Coordinates of C-alpha atoms in Angstrom, one line a residue:
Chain A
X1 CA 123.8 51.0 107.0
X2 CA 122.5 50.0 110.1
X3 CA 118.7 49.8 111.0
X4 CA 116.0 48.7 113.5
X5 CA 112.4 47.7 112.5
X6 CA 109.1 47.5 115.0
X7 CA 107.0 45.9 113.0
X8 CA 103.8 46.6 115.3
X9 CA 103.1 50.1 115.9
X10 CA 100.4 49.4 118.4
X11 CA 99.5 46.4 120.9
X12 CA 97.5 46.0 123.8
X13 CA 97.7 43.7 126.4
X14 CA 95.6 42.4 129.7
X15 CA 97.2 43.7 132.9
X16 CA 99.0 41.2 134.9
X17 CA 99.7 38.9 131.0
X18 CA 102.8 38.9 129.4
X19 CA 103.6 40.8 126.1
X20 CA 106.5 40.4 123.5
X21 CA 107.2 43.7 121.7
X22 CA 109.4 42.7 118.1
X23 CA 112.1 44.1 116.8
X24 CA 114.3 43.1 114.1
X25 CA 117.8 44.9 112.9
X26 CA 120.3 44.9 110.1
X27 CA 123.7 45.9 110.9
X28 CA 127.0 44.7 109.0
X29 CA 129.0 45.1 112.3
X30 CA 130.3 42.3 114.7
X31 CA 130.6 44.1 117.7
X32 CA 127.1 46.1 118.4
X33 CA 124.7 46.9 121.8
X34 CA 121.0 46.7 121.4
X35 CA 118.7 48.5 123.9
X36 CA 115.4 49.0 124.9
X37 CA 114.2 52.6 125.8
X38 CA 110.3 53.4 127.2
X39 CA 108.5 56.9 126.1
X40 CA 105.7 58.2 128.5
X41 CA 103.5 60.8 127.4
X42 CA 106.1 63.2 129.8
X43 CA 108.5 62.6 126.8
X44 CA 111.5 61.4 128.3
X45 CA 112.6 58.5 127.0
X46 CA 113.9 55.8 129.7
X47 CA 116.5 52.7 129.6
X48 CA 115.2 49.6 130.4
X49 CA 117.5 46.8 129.1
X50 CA 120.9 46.1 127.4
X51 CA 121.5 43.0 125.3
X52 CA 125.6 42.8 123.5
X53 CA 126.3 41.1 120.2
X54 CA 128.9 38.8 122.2
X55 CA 126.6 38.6 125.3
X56 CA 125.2 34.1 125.5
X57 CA 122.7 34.9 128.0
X58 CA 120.0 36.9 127.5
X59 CA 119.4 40.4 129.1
X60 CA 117.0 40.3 131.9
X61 CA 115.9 43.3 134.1
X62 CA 113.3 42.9 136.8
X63 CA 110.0 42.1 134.4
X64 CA 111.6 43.0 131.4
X65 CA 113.5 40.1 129.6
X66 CA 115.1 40.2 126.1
X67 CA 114.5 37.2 123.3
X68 CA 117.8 37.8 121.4
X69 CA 117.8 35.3 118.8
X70 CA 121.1 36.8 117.1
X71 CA 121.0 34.3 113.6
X72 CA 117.3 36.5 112.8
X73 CA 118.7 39.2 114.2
X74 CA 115.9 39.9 116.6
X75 CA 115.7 41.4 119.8
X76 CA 112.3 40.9 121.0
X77 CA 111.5 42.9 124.4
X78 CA 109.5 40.8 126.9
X79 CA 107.3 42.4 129.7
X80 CA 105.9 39.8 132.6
X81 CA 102.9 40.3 134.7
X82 CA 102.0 44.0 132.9
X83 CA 100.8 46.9 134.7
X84 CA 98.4 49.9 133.7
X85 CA 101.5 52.1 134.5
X86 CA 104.0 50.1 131.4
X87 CA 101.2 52.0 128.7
X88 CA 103.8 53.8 126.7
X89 CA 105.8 54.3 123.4
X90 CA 108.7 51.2 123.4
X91 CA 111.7 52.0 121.2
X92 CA 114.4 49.2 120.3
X93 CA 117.7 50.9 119.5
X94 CA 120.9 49.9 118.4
X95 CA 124.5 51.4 118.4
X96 CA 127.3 49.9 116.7
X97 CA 130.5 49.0 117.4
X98 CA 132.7 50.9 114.9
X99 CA 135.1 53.7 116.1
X100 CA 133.4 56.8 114.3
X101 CA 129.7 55.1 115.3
X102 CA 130.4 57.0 118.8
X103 CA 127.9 56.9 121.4
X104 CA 125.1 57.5 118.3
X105 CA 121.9 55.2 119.0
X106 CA 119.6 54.1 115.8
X107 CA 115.8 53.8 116.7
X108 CA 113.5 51.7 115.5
X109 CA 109.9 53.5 114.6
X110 CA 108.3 52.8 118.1
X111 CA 105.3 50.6 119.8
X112 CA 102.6 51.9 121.4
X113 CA 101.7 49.4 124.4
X114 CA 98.4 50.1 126.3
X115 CA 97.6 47.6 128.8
X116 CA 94.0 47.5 129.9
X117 CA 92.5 47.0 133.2
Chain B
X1 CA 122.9 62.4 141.3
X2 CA 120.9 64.8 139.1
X3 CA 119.9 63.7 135.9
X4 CA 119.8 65.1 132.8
X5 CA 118.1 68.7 131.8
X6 CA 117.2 70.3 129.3
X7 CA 115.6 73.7 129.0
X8 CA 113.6 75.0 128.2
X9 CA 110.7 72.4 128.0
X10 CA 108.3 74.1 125.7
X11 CA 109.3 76.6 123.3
X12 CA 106.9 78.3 120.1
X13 CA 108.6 80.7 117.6
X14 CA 108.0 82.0 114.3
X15 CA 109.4 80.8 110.8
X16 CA 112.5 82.4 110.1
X17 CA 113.7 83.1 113.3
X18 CA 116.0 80.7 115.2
X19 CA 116.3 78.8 118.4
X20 CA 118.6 78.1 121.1
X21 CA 118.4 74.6 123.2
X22 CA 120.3 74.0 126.0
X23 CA 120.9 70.7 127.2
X24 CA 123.2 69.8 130.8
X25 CA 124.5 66.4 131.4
X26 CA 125.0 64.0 134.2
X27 CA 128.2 65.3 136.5
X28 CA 130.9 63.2 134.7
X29 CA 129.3 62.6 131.3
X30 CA 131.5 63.8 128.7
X31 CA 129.4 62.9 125.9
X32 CA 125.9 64.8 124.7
X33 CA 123.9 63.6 121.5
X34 CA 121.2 65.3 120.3
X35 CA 118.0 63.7 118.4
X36 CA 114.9 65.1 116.8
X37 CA 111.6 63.0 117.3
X38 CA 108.5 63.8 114.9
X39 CA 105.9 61.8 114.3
X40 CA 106.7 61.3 110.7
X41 CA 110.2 60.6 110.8
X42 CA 110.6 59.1 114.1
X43 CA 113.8 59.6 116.2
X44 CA 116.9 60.7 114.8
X45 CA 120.3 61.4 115.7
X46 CA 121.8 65.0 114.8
X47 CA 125.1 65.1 116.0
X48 CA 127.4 63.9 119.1
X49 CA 129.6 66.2 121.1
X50 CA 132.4 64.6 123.0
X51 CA 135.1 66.9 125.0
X52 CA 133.9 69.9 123.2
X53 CA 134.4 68.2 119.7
X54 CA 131.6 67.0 117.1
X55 CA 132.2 63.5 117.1
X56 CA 129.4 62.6 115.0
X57 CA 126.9 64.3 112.4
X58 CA 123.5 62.8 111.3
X59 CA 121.9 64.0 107.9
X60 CA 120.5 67.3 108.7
X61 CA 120.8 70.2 107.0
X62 CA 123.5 72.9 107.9
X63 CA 121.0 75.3 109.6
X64 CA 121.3 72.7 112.4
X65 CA 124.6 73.2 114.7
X66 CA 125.6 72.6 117.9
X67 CA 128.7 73.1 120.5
X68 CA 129.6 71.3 123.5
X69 CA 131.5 73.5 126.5
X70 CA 134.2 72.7 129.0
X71 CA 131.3 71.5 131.5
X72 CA 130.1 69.0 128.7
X73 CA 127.0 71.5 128.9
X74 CA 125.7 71.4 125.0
X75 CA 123.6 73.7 123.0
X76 CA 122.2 73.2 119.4
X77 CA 120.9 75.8 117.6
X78 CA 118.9 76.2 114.8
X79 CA 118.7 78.9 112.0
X80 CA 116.0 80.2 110.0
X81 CA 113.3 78.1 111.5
X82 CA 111.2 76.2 108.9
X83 CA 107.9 75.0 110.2
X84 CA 109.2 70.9 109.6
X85 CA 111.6 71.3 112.4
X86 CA 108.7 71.5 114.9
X87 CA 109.9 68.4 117.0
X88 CA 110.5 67.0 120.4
X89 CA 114.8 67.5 120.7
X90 CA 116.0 64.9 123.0
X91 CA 119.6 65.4 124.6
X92 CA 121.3 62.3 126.0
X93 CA 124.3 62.3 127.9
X94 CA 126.9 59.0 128.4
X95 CA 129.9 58.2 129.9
X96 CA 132.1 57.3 125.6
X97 CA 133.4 53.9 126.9
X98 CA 132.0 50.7 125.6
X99 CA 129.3 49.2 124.1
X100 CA 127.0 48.9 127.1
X101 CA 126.8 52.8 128.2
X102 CA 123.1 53.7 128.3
X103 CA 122.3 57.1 127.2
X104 CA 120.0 58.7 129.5
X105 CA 118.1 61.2 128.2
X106 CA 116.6 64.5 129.3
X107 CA 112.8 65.1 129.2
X108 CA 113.2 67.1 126.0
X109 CA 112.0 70.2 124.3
X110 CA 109.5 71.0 122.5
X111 CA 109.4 72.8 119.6
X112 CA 106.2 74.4 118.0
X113 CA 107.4 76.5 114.9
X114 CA 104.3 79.0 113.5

């Protein structure tokens, strides 16, 4: 079965430093997307970058950059140059690539970033 | 392009009763999952609607049901309210075509149960 760890439920980081939030994931699948969401308090929960199984390049999005390291199996989110506005709950998600997997995302447990003035 | 929505946004009820959410997708998005979030158990998927079918079922227990119309809107109900199934219920909607579709997700409801 597949599943996603976040092995740091909370971090804090400088603003304007750069931050690496972990996650790991176990899947038995070839084909699989991993993603990155961001939860304010507002509760919505909001994309922020894609990374494939069959992508060579890692994902990059404005500040946010992926570390996919696929032999660990690690998809490490990276944030440059943070801001007090990026204090939120990070979720790593994955869905996988079999037929009856659908559009049906796994979460990992969540990290709380606060990024201090 | 609106996004998704979800109403309503707060919602308190009593044990035993049960609850309506209604969830409407982006124009064009056929598919709308459902997941509950609490802070014990994290997020997790309930089920998947795609062209009015279920597509997809998490482990929940049968008082949990849903139905997708021919506007993709989706509700999910629950019976019999227990006071556990006081969550945030987050609706995502996605175009079904390869691996790189984000989900985008409505701002949620949440649920107090008393």
């Amino acid at each position: 079965a597949q599943k996603i760890t976040q092995t740091q439920p909370g971090m804090f980081v400088q603003e304007k430093e750069a931050v690496t939030l972990d996650c790991t994931y176990d899947t038995s699948d070839q084909s699989y997307g991993l993603f990155w969401y961001k939860q304010p308090s507002s509760g919505e929960m909001i994309f922020l970058i894609y990374q494939g199984s069959y992508d060579e390049q890692n994902a990059t999005e404005g500040r946010y950059s992926l570390n996919f390291q696929k032999a660990r199996k690690s998809a490490n989110l990276v944030i440059s140059a943070s801001q007090l506005g990026d204090s939120a709950m990070y979720f790593c998600a994955m869905r996988e690539g079999a037929r009856t997997s659908g559009s049906r995302l796994t979460f990992g447990e969540g990290t709380q970033l606060t990024v201090n003035p | 392009k609106a996004g998704v929505t979800q109403t309503p946004r707060y919602l308190i009820k009593t044990r035993g009763q049960q609850v309506t959410l209604s969830c409407s997708p982006i124009s064009g998005h056929r598919s709308v999952s459902w997941y509950q979030q609490t802070p014990g158990q994290g997020l997790q998927f309930l089920f998947e609607y795609f062209s009015e079918t279920q597509r997809n079922k998490g482990n929940f227990p049968g008082r949990f049901s849903g139905r997708q119309f021919s506007n993709s809107r989706s509700e999910m109900n629950v019976s019999t309210l227990e006071l556990g199934d006081s969550a945030l219920y987050l609706c995502a909607s996605s175009q079904p075509q390869g691996m790189n579709t984000e989900a985008f997700f409505g701002q949620g409801t949440r649920l107090t149960v008393v």
